[in-house]
PDB file of C-alpha atoms in Angstrom:
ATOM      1  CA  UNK I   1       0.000   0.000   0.000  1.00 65.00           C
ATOM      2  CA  UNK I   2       2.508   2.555   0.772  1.00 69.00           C
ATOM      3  CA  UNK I   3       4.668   1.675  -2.284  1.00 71.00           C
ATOM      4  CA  UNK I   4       1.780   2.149  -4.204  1.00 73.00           C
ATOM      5  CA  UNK I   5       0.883   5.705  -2.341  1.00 71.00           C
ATOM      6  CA  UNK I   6       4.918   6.625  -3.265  1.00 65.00           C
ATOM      7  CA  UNK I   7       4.358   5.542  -6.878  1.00 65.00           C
ATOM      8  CA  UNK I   8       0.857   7.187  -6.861  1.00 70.00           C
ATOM      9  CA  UNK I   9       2.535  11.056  -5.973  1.00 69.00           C
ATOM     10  CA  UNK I  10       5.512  10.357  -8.123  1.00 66.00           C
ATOM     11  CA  UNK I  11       3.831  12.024 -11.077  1.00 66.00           C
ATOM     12  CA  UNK I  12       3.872  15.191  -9.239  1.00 64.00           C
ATOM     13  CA  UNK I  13       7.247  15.105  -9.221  1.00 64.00           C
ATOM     14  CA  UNK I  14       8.558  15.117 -12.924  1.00 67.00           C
ATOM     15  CA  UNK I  15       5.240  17.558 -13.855  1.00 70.00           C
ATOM     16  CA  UNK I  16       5.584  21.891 -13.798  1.00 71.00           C
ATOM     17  CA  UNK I  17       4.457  22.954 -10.474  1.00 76.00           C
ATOM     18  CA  UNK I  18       2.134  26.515 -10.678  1.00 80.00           C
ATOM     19  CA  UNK I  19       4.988  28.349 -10.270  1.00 81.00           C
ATOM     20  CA  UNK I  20       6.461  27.173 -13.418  1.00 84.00           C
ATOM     21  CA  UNK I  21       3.235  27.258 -15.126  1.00 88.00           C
ATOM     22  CA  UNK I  22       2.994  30.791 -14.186  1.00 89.00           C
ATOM     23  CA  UNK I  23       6.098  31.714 -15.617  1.00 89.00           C
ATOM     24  CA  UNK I  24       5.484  30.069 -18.879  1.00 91.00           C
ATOM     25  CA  UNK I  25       2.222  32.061 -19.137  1.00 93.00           C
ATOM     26  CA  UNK I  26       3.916  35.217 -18.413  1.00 93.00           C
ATOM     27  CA  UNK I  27       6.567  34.259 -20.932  1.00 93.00           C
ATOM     28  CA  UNK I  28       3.945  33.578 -23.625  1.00 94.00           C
ATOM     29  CA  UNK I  29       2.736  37.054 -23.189  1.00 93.00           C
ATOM     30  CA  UNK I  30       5.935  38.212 -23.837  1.00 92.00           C
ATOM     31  CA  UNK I  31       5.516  36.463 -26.723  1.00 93.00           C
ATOM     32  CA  UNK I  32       2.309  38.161 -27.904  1.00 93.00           C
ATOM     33  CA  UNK I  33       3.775  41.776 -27.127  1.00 91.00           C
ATOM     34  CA  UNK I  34       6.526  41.476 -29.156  1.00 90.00           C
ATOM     35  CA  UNK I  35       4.078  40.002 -32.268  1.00 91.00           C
ATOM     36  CA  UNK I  36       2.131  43.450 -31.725  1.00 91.00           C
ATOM     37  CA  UNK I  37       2.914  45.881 -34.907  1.00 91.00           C
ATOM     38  CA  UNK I  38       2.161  49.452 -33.742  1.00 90.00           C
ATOM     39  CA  UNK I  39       4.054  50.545 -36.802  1.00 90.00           C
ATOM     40  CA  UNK I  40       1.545  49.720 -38.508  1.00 93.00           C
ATOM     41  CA  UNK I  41      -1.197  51.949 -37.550  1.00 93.00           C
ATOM     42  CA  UNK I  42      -1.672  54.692 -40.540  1.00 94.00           C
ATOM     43  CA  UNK I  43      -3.138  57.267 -41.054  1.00 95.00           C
ATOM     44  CA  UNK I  44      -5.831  56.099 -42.921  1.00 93.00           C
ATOM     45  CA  UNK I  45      -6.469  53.335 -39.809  1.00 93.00           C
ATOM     46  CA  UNK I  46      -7.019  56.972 -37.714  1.00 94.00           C
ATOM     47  CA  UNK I  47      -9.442  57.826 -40.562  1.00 93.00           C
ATOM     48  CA  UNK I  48     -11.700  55.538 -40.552  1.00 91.00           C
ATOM     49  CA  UNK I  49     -11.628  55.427 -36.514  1.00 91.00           C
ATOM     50  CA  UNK I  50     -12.870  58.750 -37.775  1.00 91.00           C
ATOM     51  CA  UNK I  51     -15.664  57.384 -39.531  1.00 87.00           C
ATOM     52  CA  UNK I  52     -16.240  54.732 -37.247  1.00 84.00           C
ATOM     53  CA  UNK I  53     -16.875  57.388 -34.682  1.00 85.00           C
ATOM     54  CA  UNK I  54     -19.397  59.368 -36.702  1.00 83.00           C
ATOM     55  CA  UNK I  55     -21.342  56.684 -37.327  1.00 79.00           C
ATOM     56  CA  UNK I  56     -21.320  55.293 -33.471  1.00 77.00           C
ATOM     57  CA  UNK I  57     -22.145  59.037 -32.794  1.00 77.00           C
ATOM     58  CA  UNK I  58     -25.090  58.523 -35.137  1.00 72.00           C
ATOM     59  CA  UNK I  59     -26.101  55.440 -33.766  1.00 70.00           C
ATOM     60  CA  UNK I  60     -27.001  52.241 -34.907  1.00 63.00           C
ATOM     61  CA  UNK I  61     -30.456  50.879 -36.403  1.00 59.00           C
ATOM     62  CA  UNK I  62     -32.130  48.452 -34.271  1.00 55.00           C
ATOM     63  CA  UNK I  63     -32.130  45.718 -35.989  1.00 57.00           C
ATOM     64  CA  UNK I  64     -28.235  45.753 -37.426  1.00 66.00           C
ATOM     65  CA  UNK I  65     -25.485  45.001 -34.962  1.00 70.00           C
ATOM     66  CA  UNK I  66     -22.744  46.630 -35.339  1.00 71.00           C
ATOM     67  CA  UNK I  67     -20.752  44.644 -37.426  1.00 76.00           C
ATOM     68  CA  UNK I  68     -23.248  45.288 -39.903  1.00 75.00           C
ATOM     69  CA  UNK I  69     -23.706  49.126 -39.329  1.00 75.00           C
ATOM     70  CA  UNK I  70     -20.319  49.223 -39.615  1.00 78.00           C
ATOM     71  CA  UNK I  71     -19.487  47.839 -43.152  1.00 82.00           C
ATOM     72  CA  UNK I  72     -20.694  50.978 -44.826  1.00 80.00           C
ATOM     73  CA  UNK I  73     -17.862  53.371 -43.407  1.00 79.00           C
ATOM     74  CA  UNK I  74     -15.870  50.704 -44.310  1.00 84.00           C
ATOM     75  CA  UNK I  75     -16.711  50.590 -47.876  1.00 85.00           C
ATOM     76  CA  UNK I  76     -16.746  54.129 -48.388  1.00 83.00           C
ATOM     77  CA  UNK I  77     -13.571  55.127 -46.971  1.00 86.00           C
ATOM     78  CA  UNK I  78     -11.572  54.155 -49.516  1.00 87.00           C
ATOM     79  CA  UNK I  79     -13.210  56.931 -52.180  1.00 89.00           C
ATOM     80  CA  UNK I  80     -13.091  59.277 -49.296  1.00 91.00           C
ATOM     81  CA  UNK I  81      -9.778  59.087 -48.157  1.00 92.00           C
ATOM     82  CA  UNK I  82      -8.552  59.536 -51.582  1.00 92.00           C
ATOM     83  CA  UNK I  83     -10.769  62.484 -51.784  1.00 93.00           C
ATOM     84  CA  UNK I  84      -9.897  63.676 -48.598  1.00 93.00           C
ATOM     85  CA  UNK I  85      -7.193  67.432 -48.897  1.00 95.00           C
ATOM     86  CA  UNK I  86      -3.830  67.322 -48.215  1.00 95.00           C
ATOM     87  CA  UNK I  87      -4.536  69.254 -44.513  1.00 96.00           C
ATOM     88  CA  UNK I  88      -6.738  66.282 -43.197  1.00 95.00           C
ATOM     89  CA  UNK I  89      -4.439  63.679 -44.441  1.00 95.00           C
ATOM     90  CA  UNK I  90      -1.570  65.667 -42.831  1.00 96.00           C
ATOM     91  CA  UNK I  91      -3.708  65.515 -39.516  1.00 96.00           C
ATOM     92  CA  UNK I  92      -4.977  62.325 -39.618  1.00 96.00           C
ATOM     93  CA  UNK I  93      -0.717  61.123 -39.956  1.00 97.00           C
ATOM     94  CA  UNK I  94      -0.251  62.928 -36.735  1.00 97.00           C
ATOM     95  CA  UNK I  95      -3.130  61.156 -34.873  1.00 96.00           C
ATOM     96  CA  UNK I  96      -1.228  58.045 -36.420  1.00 97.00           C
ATOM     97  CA  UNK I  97       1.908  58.918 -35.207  1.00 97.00           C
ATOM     98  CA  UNK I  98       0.773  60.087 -31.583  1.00 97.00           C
ATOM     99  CA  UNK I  99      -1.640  56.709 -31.430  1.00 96.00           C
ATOM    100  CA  UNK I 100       2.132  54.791 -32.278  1.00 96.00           C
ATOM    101  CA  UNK I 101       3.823  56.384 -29.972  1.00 96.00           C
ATOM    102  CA  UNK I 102       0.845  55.597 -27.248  1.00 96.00           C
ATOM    103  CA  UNK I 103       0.911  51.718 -28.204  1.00 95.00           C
ATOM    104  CA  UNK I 104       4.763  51.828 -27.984  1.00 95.00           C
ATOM    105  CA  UNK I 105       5.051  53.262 -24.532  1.00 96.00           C
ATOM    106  CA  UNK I 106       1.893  50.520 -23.152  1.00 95.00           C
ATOM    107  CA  UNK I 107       4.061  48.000 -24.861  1.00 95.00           C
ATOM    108  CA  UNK I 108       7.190  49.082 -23.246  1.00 95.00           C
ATOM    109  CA  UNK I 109       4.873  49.052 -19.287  1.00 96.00           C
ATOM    110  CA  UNK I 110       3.821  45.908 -19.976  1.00 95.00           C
ATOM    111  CA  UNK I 111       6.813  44.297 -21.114  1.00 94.00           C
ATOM    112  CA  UNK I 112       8.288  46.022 -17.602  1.00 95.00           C
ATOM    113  CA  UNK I 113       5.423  44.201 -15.486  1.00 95.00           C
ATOM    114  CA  UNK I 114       5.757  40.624 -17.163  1.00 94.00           C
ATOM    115  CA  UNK I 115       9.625  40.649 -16.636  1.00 94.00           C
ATOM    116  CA  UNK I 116       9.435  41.912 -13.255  1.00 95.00           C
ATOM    117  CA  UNK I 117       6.671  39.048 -11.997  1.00 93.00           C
ATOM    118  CA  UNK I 118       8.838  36.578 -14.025  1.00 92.00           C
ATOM    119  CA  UNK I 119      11.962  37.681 -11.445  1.00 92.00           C
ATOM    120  CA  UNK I 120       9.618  37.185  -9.105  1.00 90.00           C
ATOM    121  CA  UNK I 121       8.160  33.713  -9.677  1.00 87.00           C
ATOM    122  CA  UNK I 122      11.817  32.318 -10.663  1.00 87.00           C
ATOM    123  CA  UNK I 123      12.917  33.583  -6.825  1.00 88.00           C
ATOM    124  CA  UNK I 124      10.131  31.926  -5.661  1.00 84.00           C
ATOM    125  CA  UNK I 125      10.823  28.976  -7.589  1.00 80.00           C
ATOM    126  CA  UNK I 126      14.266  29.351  -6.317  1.00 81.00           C
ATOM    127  CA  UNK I 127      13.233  29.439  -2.762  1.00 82.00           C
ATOM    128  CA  UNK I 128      11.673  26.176  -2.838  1.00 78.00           C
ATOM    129  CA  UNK I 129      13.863  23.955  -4.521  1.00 76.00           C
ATOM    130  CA  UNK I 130      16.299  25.585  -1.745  1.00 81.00           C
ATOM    131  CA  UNK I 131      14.050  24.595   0.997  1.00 81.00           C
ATOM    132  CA  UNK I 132      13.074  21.234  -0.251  1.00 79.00           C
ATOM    133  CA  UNK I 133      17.300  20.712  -0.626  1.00 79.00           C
ATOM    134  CA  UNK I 134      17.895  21.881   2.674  1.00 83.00           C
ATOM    135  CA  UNK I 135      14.784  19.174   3.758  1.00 82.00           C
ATOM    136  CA  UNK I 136      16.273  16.265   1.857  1.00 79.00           C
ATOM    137  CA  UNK I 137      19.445  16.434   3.375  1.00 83.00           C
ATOM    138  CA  UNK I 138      18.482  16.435   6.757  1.00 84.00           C
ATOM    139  CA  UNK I 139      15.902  13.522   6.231  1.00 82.00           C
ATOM    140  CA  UNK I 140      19.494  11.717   4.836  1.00 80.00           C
ATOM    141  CA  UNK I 141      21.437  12.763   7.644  1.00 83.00           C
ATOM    142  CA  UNK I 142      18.995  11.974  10.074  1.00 82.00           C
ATOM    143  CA  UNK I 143      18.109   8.662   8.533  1.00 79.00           C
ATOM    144  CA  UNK I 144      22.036   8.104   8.275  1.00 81.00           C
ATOM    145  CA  UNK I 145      21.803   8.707  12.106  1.00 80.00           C
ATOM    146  CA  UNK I 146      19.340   6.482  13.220  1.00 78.00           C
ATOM    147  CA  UNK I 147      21.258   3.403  10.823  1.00 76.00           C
ATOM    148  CA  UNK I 148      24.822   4.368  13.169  1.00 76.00           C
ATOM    149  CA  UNK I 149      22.634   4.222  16.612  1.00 76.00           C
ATOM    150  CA  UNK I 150      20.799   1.379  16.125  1.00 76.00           C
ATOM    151  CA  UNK I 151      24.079  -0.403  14.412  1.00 75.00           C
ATOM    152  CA  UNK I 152      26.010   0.858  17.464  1.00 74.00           C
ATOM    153  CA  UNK I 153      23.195  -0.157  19.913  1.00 71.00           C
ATOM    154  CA  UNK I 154      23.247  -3.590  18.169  1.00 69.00           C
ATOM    155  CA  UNK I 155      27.084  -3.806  18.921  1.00 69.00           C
ATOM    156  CA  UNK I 156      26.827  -3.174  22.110  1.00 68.00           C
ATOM    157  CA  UNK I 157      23.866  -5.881  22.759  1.00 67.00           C
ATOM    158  CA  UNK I 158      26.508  -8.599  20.578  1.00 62.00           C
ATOM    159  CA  UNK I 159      28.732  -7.285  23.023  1.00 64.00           C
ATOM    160  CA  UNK I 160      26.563  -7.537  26.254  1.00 65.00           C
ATOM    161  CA  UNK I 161      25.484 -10.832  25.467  1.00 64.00           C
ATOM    162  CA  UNK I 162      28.917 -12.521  24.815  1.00 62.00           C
ATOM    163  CA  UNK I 163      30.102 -11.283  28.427  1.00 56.00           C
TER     164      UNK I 163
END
């Protein structure tokens, strides 16, 4: 029974603990930020946000969701962008540029907060293989104990009983 309660935990062993888990969730949202393409954003993106916007502003019929409601700015801002004067293209760039800049610098925080819980899981991490070490070696050197006393107490009875 109890070999088969030692074989039963074993498992436990050899699989990631939550700690470990933890950190490869935080590492696979590392892996997300860096797949994020801020560059990207354009100034026609900031137009239709535009148009998006106006329309949301306007409201949406009933009976459309907003998918739907939404798939007329998106057709038309193709014509209107290209009809759209050199000034509001001009401005719409900067709201690209600022809007870059914004998704850069949340980037950048988050990227900050993953590493720093990672540091902070791996010390935990670190903590406990150093206390279940510490644990193991006593259990040795007091089982190591306990074999010299009783082999020493056993002596002295081969010796008690020959006198």
């Amino acid at each position: 029974l109890v070999d088969r309660a030692t074989l039963h935990a074993s498992p436990h062993l050899f699989m990631p603990d939550a700690r470990q888990k933890a950190v490869e969730r935080l590492e696979s949202s590392l892996v997300a930020l860096d797949k994020k393409q801020p560059n990207k954003i354009s100034a026609r993106n900031m137009f239709f946000e535009h148009l998006a916007d106006q329309r949301k502003s306007d409201g949406f019929v009933a009976d459309q969701d907003a998918y739907q409601c939404m798939q007329e700015p998106m057709r038309a801002h193709s014509v209107e962008w290209d009809a759209l004067p050199r000034s509001d293209r001009l401005r719409f760039e900067r709201k690209a540029i600022s809007r870059r800049a914004m998704v850069l610098d949340q980037i950048a925080e988050k990227r900050a907060e993953i590493e720093e819980e990672i540091k902070t899981r791996v010390a935990e991490q670190v903590v406990v293989v150093v206390v279940v070490v510490v644990v193991v070696v006593v259990v040795v050197v007091a089982a190591e104990v306990v074999v010299v006393v009783s082999s020493s107490s056993r002596q002295e009875e081969v010796g008690s009983s020959k006198s």
